[in-house]
Amino acid sequence: MDVKALSFLGIKGKIGLIIILFVVFIGITAPVISPYDPTSLFEPFEPPSSTHLLGTDDVGHDVLTILIYGARVSILVGFATATISTFIGLLTALIAGCYEGLDPIISRILDFFLVIPRIPFIVIISAFLTPNIFIVILVLSFFGWAKTARVIKPLVKQVYSREYVKRLKCIGAGNWYIILRHILPATFPLAVAQFVLEGGHAILAEASIGFFGLEDPSTLSWGMEINHALQKSIIFLTNIWTWVLGPPILMLTITLLSTTFISIDLETRINPRLKVRSW
Amino acid sequence: MMRFNSLKTPLVQGINLTKIFRYGLIWGEPVEAVKNVNINLLRGASLSLTGESGSGKTTLGKILLGIIRPTSGKVLFNGIDLTNPKRVPKYIRRMMSYIPQHPEEAFDPRWRLYDNIAEPLRIHKLIGSKEEEKEIIFKLAEDVSLDTSLLNRRPFEVSGGEIQRAVIASALATNPLFMVCDEPTSMLDISTQADILRLLKNIRDKLNISLLFISHDIEIASFMGFKIAVMLKGRIVEMADVDKLINEPLHPYTQGLLGIVKVEYVSSYAKNCRGCPYYDRCPVKMLPCREKEPKLKNVGGDHYVACFRY
């Protein structure tokens, strides 16, 4: 890890980054580090012990194994959604900010996408289409890019109206030259902050879909695990919920917190109006 | 390569330029930034624009560069129409350069001074190799007496005067024929101002550049130009050679700028007045001034003035 890149972030950002990297690590190395195969079954509701570090759930899956494999889904959904929506959002923001004539049209399109509530729409879509992780990614990106575009567009406009851009235009620089060489580097940090935030939102949205039970039942995700656990209300009569429900919720919370930490940290460094805040 | 006309025909020609800015959708009041301005600039000649703030100097300068599209009128650069910015061939752009008002705004803050100065060369692909580029940049820096050790710094790490020198170096990189300097010294202290002005004057004389120098200070304007045009509310009210205008100004506004006549304080100006733009403040106003706008006319010896008294 490059120490210099880390030193750009504050303490919050560093903690967030370390947690995210940890989650990515366990997601990638899941087949190696997980104690059991995700399909193997044991006695249901076994408490944590040396053989099952986090116990087993209602069907007899090892909770730790499911947790480790669940990280894969969350990271995949988060990363893919964030990549697609940041790319489209950034491109839209650059076009809207630099071509004045297109701005009103693009702004109305953004408004349209921003007012559609994301999760209810996904619930409807998942009810009709085959519940599939790639459809979830596509639908999440379909609604995620508008927010990224809305956040980045004002910065693009601000940079585009700077005096040096006018000077370059006068010298003969083309619009795309200015966009690629000057405006994109200026907006890139904000795009990274949006990327991380969007990733976090996508992870949460995916977990919500799993929680509603609208995903492919064989998907091993944290949301699905919470859904399975909640279907057996018996777990709340004893302390079973502490190992069946607790770990996925905790992992989800920690992951979301860390993405939020990174994006807040990046934003306070980019946006001068937030710099006074110190927490 | 294009052929250049003789020295007698103007290099830059603005014909009947008008620019109206509109703000808001429905209630926005149109602002006439530039109104019916005719302006000619010969090759190697230099003209100073002066006038109070908000008189449309900067807008006129940007229209002549083809950055702002005029509402009506035409800009000809050696016979090529600049009015539609998209239709302007790229090699024309190489022949003009612009020095903005705030030197610290003129460069990309993320780039080193070296890259910023070299950028016009790179846009037009005028250099073959890195070494050649370095040689040209160092020579340019020397021409504007900029310390070459500063070239590795970023714009916010050097002083205002140094960055202004770098901006001038960058403006000269493509050997322009026409240069617009928009108050290049207004943000600098007095001694640096004098240095920069002398530098600009030397460069103008050495390279035979047509310079449009914009300044609210009539003294600086008279130092830099062969000719001065005085602007008021988007119109040119007086235009003459420097000596003539300074020694015998005709328009009451110019006389006021030079401190020859005392101008009374007016708390508010009439909006969209049909008559003379100086009617509110004029100490020698007459009856027709209120109703009719005087036209710019030649009163002899290339001295133009827009006033009913002449």
PDB file of N, CA, C and O in Angstrom, chain A residues 99 159 161-174 177 181-183 185-186, chain B residues 62 65 67 90 93-94 97-98 100 105-111 116 119-120 123-124 170:
ATOM      1  N   TYR A  99     -21.495  22.107 -22.063  1.00  0.00           N
ATOM      2  CA  TYR A  99     -22.308  22.508 -23.214  1.00  0.00           C
ATOM      3  C   TYR A  99     -23.563  23.170 -22.681  1.00  0.00           C
ATOM      4  O   TYR A  99     -24.493  22.500 -22.245  1.00  0.00           O
ATOM      5  N   VAL A 159     -15.675  25.269 -12.641  1.00  0.00           N
ATOM      6  CA  VAL A 159     -14.348  25.224 -13.252  1.00  0.00           C
ATOM      7  C   VAL A 159     -14.413  25.723 -14.687  1.00  0.00           C
ATOM      8  O   VAL A 159     -13.530  26.442 -15.155  1.00  0.00           O
ATOM      9  N   SER A 161     -16.238  27.951 -15.942  1.00  0.00           N
ATOM     10  CA  SER A 161     -16.380  29.402 -16.093  1.00  0.00           C
ATOM     11  C   SER A 161     -15.137  30.144 -15.622  1.00  0.00           C
ATOM     12  O   SER A 161     -15.120  31.372 -15.604  1.00  0.00           O
ATOM     13  N   ARG A 162     -14.098  29.397 -15.245  1.00  0.00           N
ATOM     14  CA  ARG A 162     -12.877  30.066 -14.776  1.00  0.00           C
ATOM     15  C   ARG A 162     -12.175  30.761 -15.927  1.00  0.00           C
ATOM     16  O   ARG A 162     -12.326  30.410 -17.095  1.00  0.00           O
ATOM     17  N   GLU A 163     -11.389  31.754 -15.559  1.00  0.00           N
ATOM     18  CA  GLU A 163     -10.744  32.611 -16.550  1.00  0.00           C
ATOM     19  C   GLU A 163      -9.761  31.817 -17.413  1.00  0.00           C
ATOM     20  O   GLU A 163      -9.628  32.063 -18.597  1.00  0.00           O
ATOM     21  N   TYR A 164      -9.090  30.837 -16.836  1.00  0.00           N
ATOM     22  CA  TYR A 164      -8.091  30.112 -17.627  1.00  0.00           C
ATOM     23  C   TYR A 164      -8.720  29.262 -18.728  1.00  0.00           C
ATOM     24  O   TYR A 164      -8.108  29.040 -19.767  1.00  0.00           O
ATOM     25  N   VAL A 165      -9.950  28.832 -18.494  1.00  0.00           N
ATOM     26  CA  VAL A 165     -10.641  28.085 -19.542  1.00  0.00           C
ATOM     27  C   VAL A 165     -10.953  29.017 -20.709  1.00  0.00           C
ATOM     28  O   VAL A 165     -10.804  28.649 -21.883  1.00  0.00           O
ATOM     29  N   LYS A 166     -11.365  30.266 -20.378  1.00  0.00           N
ATOM     30  CA  LYS A 166     -11.638  31.247 -21.441  1.00  0.00           C
ATOM     31  C   LYS A 166     -10.370  31.527 -22.227  1.00  0.00           C
ATOM     32  O   LYS A 166     -10.374  31.625 -23.448  1.00  0.00           O
ATOM     33  N   ARG A 167      -9.258  31.648 -21.498  1.00  0.00           N
ATOM     34  CA  ARG A 167      -7.985  31.929 -22.158  1.00  0.00           C
ATOM     35  C   ARG A 167      -7.625  30.783 -23.116  1.00  0.00           C
ATOM     36  O   ARG A 167      -7.210  31.020 -24.245  1.00  0.00           O
ATOM     37  N   LEU A 168      -7.846  29.551 -22.646  1.00  0.00           N
ATOM     38  CA  LEU A 168      -7.513  28.405 -23.495  1.00  0.00           C
ATOM     39  C   LEU A 168      -8.403  28.348 -24.722  1.00  0.00           C
ATOM     40  O   LEU A 168      -7.956  28.009 -25.813  1.00  0.00           O
ATOM     41  N   LYS A 169      -9.689  28.702 -24.540  1.00  0.00           N
ATOM     42  CA  LYS A 169     -10.603  28.707 -25.678  1.00  0.00           C
ATOM     43  C   LYS A 169     -10.140  29.731 -26.696  1.00  0.00           C
ATOM     44  O   LYS A 169     -10.204  29.486 -27.894  1.00  0.00           O
ATOM     45  N   CYS A 170      -9.714  30.869 -26.185  1.00  0.00           N
ATOM     46  CA  CYS A 170      -9.246  31.929 -27.074  1.00  0.00           C
ATOM     47  C   CYS A 170      -8.019  31.478 -27.838  1.00  0.00           C
ATOM     48  O   CYS A 170      -7.866  31.747 -29.027  1.00  0.00           O
ATOM     49  N   ILE A 171      -7.150  30.729 -27.180  1.00  0.00           N
ATOM     50  CA  ILE A 171      -5.951  30.244 -27.847  1.00  0.00           C
ATOM     51  C   ILE A 171      -6.302  29.197 -28.902  1.00  0.00           C
ATOM     52  O   ILE A 171      -5.592  29.025 -29.874  1.00  0.00           O
ATOM     53  N   GLY A 172      -7.413  28.499 -28.704  1.00  0.00           N
ATOM     54  CA  GLY A 172      -7.809  27.541 -29.730  1.00  0.00           C
ATOM     55  C   GLY A 172      -7.988  26.118 -29.224  1.00  0.00           C
ATOM     56  O   GLY A 172      -8.038  25.187 -30.014  1.00  0.00           O
ATOM     57  N   ALA A 173      -8.069  25.945 -27.899  1.00  0.00           N
ATOM     58  CA  ALA A 173      -8.262  24.599 -27.367  1.00  0.00           C
ATOM     59  C   ALA A 173      -9.694  24.159 -27.609  1.00  0.00           C
ATOM     60  O   ALA A 173     -10.622  24.942 -27.439  1.00  0.00           O
ATOM     61  N   GLY A 174      -9.886  22.922 -27.990  1.00  0.00           N
ATOM     62  CA  GLY A 174     -11.224  22.394 -28.210  1.00  0.00           C
ATOM     63  C   GLY A 174     -11.892  22.086 -26.879  1.00  0.00           C
ATOM     64  O   GLY A 174     -11.243  21.998 -25.845  1.00  0.00           O
ATOM     65  N   TYR A 177     -10.664  18.849 -25.326  1.00  0.00           N
ATOM     66  CA  TYR A 177      -9.315  19.003 -24.772  1.00  0.00           C
ATOM     67  C   TYR A 177      -9.421  19.605 -23.369  1.00  0.00           C
ATOM     68  O   TYR A 177      -8.814  19.102 -22.415  1.00  0.00           O
ATOM     69  N   ARG A 181      -8.256  17.527 -20.088  1.00  0.00           N
ATOM     70  CA  ARG A 181      -7.007  17.938 -19.452  1.00  0.00           C
ATOM     71  C   ARG A 181      -7.216  18.794 -18.213  1.00  0.00           C
ATOM     72  O   ARG A 181      -6.362  18.828 -17.338  1.00  0.00           O
ATOM     73  N   HIS A 182      -8.308  19.549 -18.137  1.00  0.00           N
ATOM     74  CA  HIS A 182      -8.458  20.483 -17.030  1.00  0.00           C
ATOM     75  C   HIS A 182      -9.639  20.193 -16.124  1.00  0.00           C
ATOM     76  O   HIS A 182      -9.519  20.264 -14.906  1.00  0.00           O
ATOM     77  N   ILE A 183     -10.792  19.899 -16.725  1.00  0.00           N
ATOM     78  CA  ILE A 183     -11.985  19.784 -15.889  1.00  0.00           C
ATOM     79  C   ILE A 183     -12.075  18.417 -15.229  1.00  0.00           C
ATOM     80  O   ILE A 183     -12.395  18.310 -14.054  1.00  0.00           O
ATOM     81  N   PRO A 185      -9.564  16.352 -14.264  1.00  0.00           N
ATOM     82  CA  PRO A 185      -8.715  16.268 -13.080  1.00  0.00           C
ATOM     83  C   PRO A 185      -9.251  17.081 -11.898  1.00  0.00           C
ATOM     84  O   PRO A 185      -9.101  16.689 -10.750  1.00  0.00           O
ATOM     85  N   ALA A 186      -9.919  18.210 -12.205  1.00  0.00           N
ATOM     86  CA  ALA A 186     -10.430  19.042 -11.111  1.00  0.00           C
ATOM     87  C   ALA A 186     -11.613  18.385 -10.423  1.00  0.00           C
ATOM     88  O   ALA A 186     -11.820  18.563  -9.225  1.00  0.00           O
TER      89      ALA A 186
ATOM     90  N   LYS B  62     -13.534  40.754 -25.257  1.00  0.00           N
ATOM     91  CA  LYS B  62     -13.820  39.332 -25.466  1.00  0.00           C
ATOM     92  C   LYS B  62     -14.559  39.096 -26.773  1.00  0.00           C
ATOM     93  O   LYS B  62     -14.367  38.074 -27.421  1.00  0.00           O
ATOM     94  N   LEU B  65     -12.089  38.997 -29.474  1.00  0.00           N
ATOM     95  CA  LEU B  65     -11.321  37.748 -29.489  1.00  0.00           C
ATOM     96  C   LEU B  65     -12.171  36.570 -29.951  1.00  0.00           C
ATOM     97  O   LEU B  65     -11.660  35.477 -30.165  1.00  0.00           O
ATOM     98  N   ILE B  67     -14.497  35.206 -28.048  1.00  0.00           N
ATOM     99  CA  ILE B  67     -14.894  34.358 -26.917  1.00  0.00           C
ATOM    100  C   ILE B  67     -16.382  34.531 -26.650  1.00  0.00           C
ATOM    101  O   ILE B  67     -17.086  33.587 -26.358  1.00  0.00           O
ATOM    102  N   LYS B  90      -8.651  26.688 -36.630  1.00  0.00           N
ATOM    103  CA  LYS B  90      -7.805  26.658 -35.447  1.00  0.00           C
ATOM    104  C   LYS B  90      -6.555  27.519 -35.603  1.00  0.00           C
ATOM    105  O   LYS B  90      -6.087  28.110 -34.637  1.00  0.00           O
ATOM    106  N   ARG B  93      -6.728  30.991 -34.295  1.00  0.00           N
ATOM    107  CA  ARG B  93      -6.646  31.111 -32.846  1.00  0.00           C
ATOM    108  C   ARG B  93      -5.202  31.258 -32.362  1.00  0.00           C
ATOM    109  O   ARG B  93      -4.943  31.802 -31.308  1.00  0.00           O
ATOM    110  N   ARG B  94      -4.278  30.713 -33.157  1.00  0.00           N
ATOM    111  CA  ARG B  94      -2.866  30.775 -32.781  1.00  0.00           C
ATOM    112  C   ARG B  94      -2.367  32.213 -32.815  1.00  0.00           C
ATOM    113  O   ARG B  94      -1.394  32.546 -32.158  1.00  0.00           O
ATOM    114  N   SER B  97      -4.036  36.179 -28.547  1.00  0.00           N
ATOM    115  CA  SER B  97      -3.877  35.709 -27.179  1.00  0.00           C
ATOM    116  C   SER B  97      -4.524  36.696 -26.237  1.00  0.00           C
ATOM    117  O   SER B  97      -4.810  37.828 -26.592  1.00  0.00           O
ATOM    118  N   TYR B  98      -4.739  36.219 -25.035  1.00  0.00           N
ATOM    119  CA  TYR B  98      -5.571  36.944 -24.081  1.00  0.00           C
ATOM    120  C   TYR B  98      -4.892  36.915 -22.724  1.00  0.00           C
ATOM    121  O   TYR B  98      -4.469  35.870 -22.254  1.00  0.00           O
ATOM    122  N   PRO B 100      -5.860  37.696 -19.016  1.00  0.00           N
ATOM    123  CA  PRO B 100      -7.018  38.035 -18.208  1.00  0.00           C
ATOM    124  C   PRO B 100      -6.663  38.988 -17.055  1.00  0.00           C
ATOM    125  O   PRO B 100      -5.507  39.224 -16.753  1.00  0.00           O
ATOM    126  N   GLU B 105      -5.849  33.680 -11.828  1.00  0.00           N
ATOM    127  CA  GLU B 105      -6.935  32.900 -12.425  1.00  0.00           C
ATOM    128  C   GLU B 105      -6.575  32.421 -13.826  1.00  0.00           C
ATOM    129  O   GLU B 105      -7.295  31.644 -14.428  1.00  0.00           O
ATOM    130  N   ALA B 106      -5.468  32.932 -14.359  1.00  0.00           N
ATOM    131  CA  ALA B 106      -5.182  32.694 -15.771  1.00  0.00           C
ATOM    132  C   ALA B 106      -4.594  31.321 -16.032  1.00  0.00           C
ATOM    133  O   ALA B 106      -4.551  30.874 -17.164  1.00  0.00           O
ATOM    134  N   PHE B 107      -4.117  30.661 -14.986  1.00  0.00           N
ATOM    135  CA  PHE B 107      -3.490  29.351 -15.146  1.00  0.00           C
ATOM    136  C   PHE B 107      -4.247  28.297 -14.370  1.00  0.00           C
ATOM    137  O   PHE B 107      -4.855  28.584 -13.351  1.00  0.00           O
ATOM    138  N   ASP B 108      -4.154  27.073 -14.859  1.00  0.00           N
ATOM    139  CA  ASP B 108      -4.715  25.943 -14.120  1.00  0.00           C
ATOM    140  C   ASP B 108      -3.892  25.747 -12.851  1.00  0.00           C
ATOM    141  O   ASP B 108      -2.687  25.505 -12.931  1.00  0.00           O
ATOM    142  N   PRO B 109      -4.511  25.856 -11.665  1.00  0.00           N
ATOM    143  CA  PRO B 109      -3.737  25.778 -10.424  1.00  0.00           C
ATOM    144  C   PRO B 109      -3.071  24.420 -10.193  1.00  0.00           C
ATOM    145  O   PRO B 109      -2.161  24.317  -9.373  1.00  0.00           O
ATOM    146  N   ARG B 110      -3.529  23.388 -10.896  1.00  0.00           N
ATOM    147  CA  ARG B 110      -2.921  22.071 -10.687  1.00  0.00           C
ATOM    148  C   ARG B 110      -1.648  21.887 -11.490  1.00  0.00           C
ATOM    149  O   ARG B 110      -0.895  20.970 -11.231  1.00  0.00           O
ATOM    150  N   TRP B 111      -1.420  22.741 -12.485  1.00  0.00           N
ATOM    151  CA  TRP B 111      -0.283  22.538 -13.369  1.00  0.00           C
ATOM    152  C   TRP B 111       0.887  23.422 -12.948  1.00  0.00           C
ATOM    153  O   TRP B 111       0.702  24.505 -12.424  1.00  0.00           O
ATOM    154  N   ASN B 116       1.958  25.165 -17.926  1.00  0.00           N
ATOM    155  CA  ASN B 116       0.985  26.187 -18.290  1.00  0.00           C
ATOM    156  C   ASN B 116       1.497  27.063 -19.423  1.00  0.00           C
ATOM    157  O   ASN B 116       0.748  27.428 -20.327  1.00  0.00           O
ATOM    158  N   GLU B 119       1.479  25.172 -22.732  1.00  0.00           N
ATOM    159  CA  GLU B 119       0.209  24.630 -23.216  1.00  0.00           C
ATOM    160  C   GLU B 119      -0.200  25.119 -24.613  1.00  0.00           C
ATOM    161  O   GLU B 119      -0.604  24.301 -25.446  1.00  0.00           O
ATOM    162  N   PRO B 120      -0.114  26.427 -24.906  1.00  0.00           N
ATOM    163  CA  PRO B 120      -0.482  26.862 -26.272  1.00  0.00           C
ATOM    164  C   PRO B 120       0.332  26.145 -27.349  1.00  0.00           C
ATOM    165  O   PRO B 120      -0.218  25.771 -28.391  1.00  0.00           O
ATOM    166  N   ILE B 123      -1.134  22.654 -27.669  1.00  0.00           N
ATOM    167  CA  ILE B 123      -2.447  22.619 -28.315  1.00  0.00           C
ATOM    168  C   ILE B 123      -2.281  22.679 -29.831  1.00  0.00           C
ATOM    169  O   ILE B 123      -2.944  21.958 -30.572  1.00  0.00           O
ATOM    170  N   HIS B 124      -1.352  23.535 -30.283  1.00  0.00           N
ATOM    171  CA  HIS B 124      -1.185  23.687 -31.722  1.00  0.00           C
ATOM    172  C   HIS B 124      -0.103  22.771 -32.293  1.00  0.00           C
ATOM    173  O   HIS B 124       0.221  22.861 -33.464  1.00  0.00           O
ATOM    174  N   SER B 170       3.341  32.899 -21.655  1.00  0.00           N
ATOM    175  CA  SER B 170       2.453  31.927 -22.277  1.00  0.00           C
ATOM    176  C   SER B 170       1.711  32.553 -23.456  1.00  0.00           C
ATOM    177  O   SER B 170       1.503  31.916 -24.494  1.00  0.00           O
TER     178      SER B 170
END
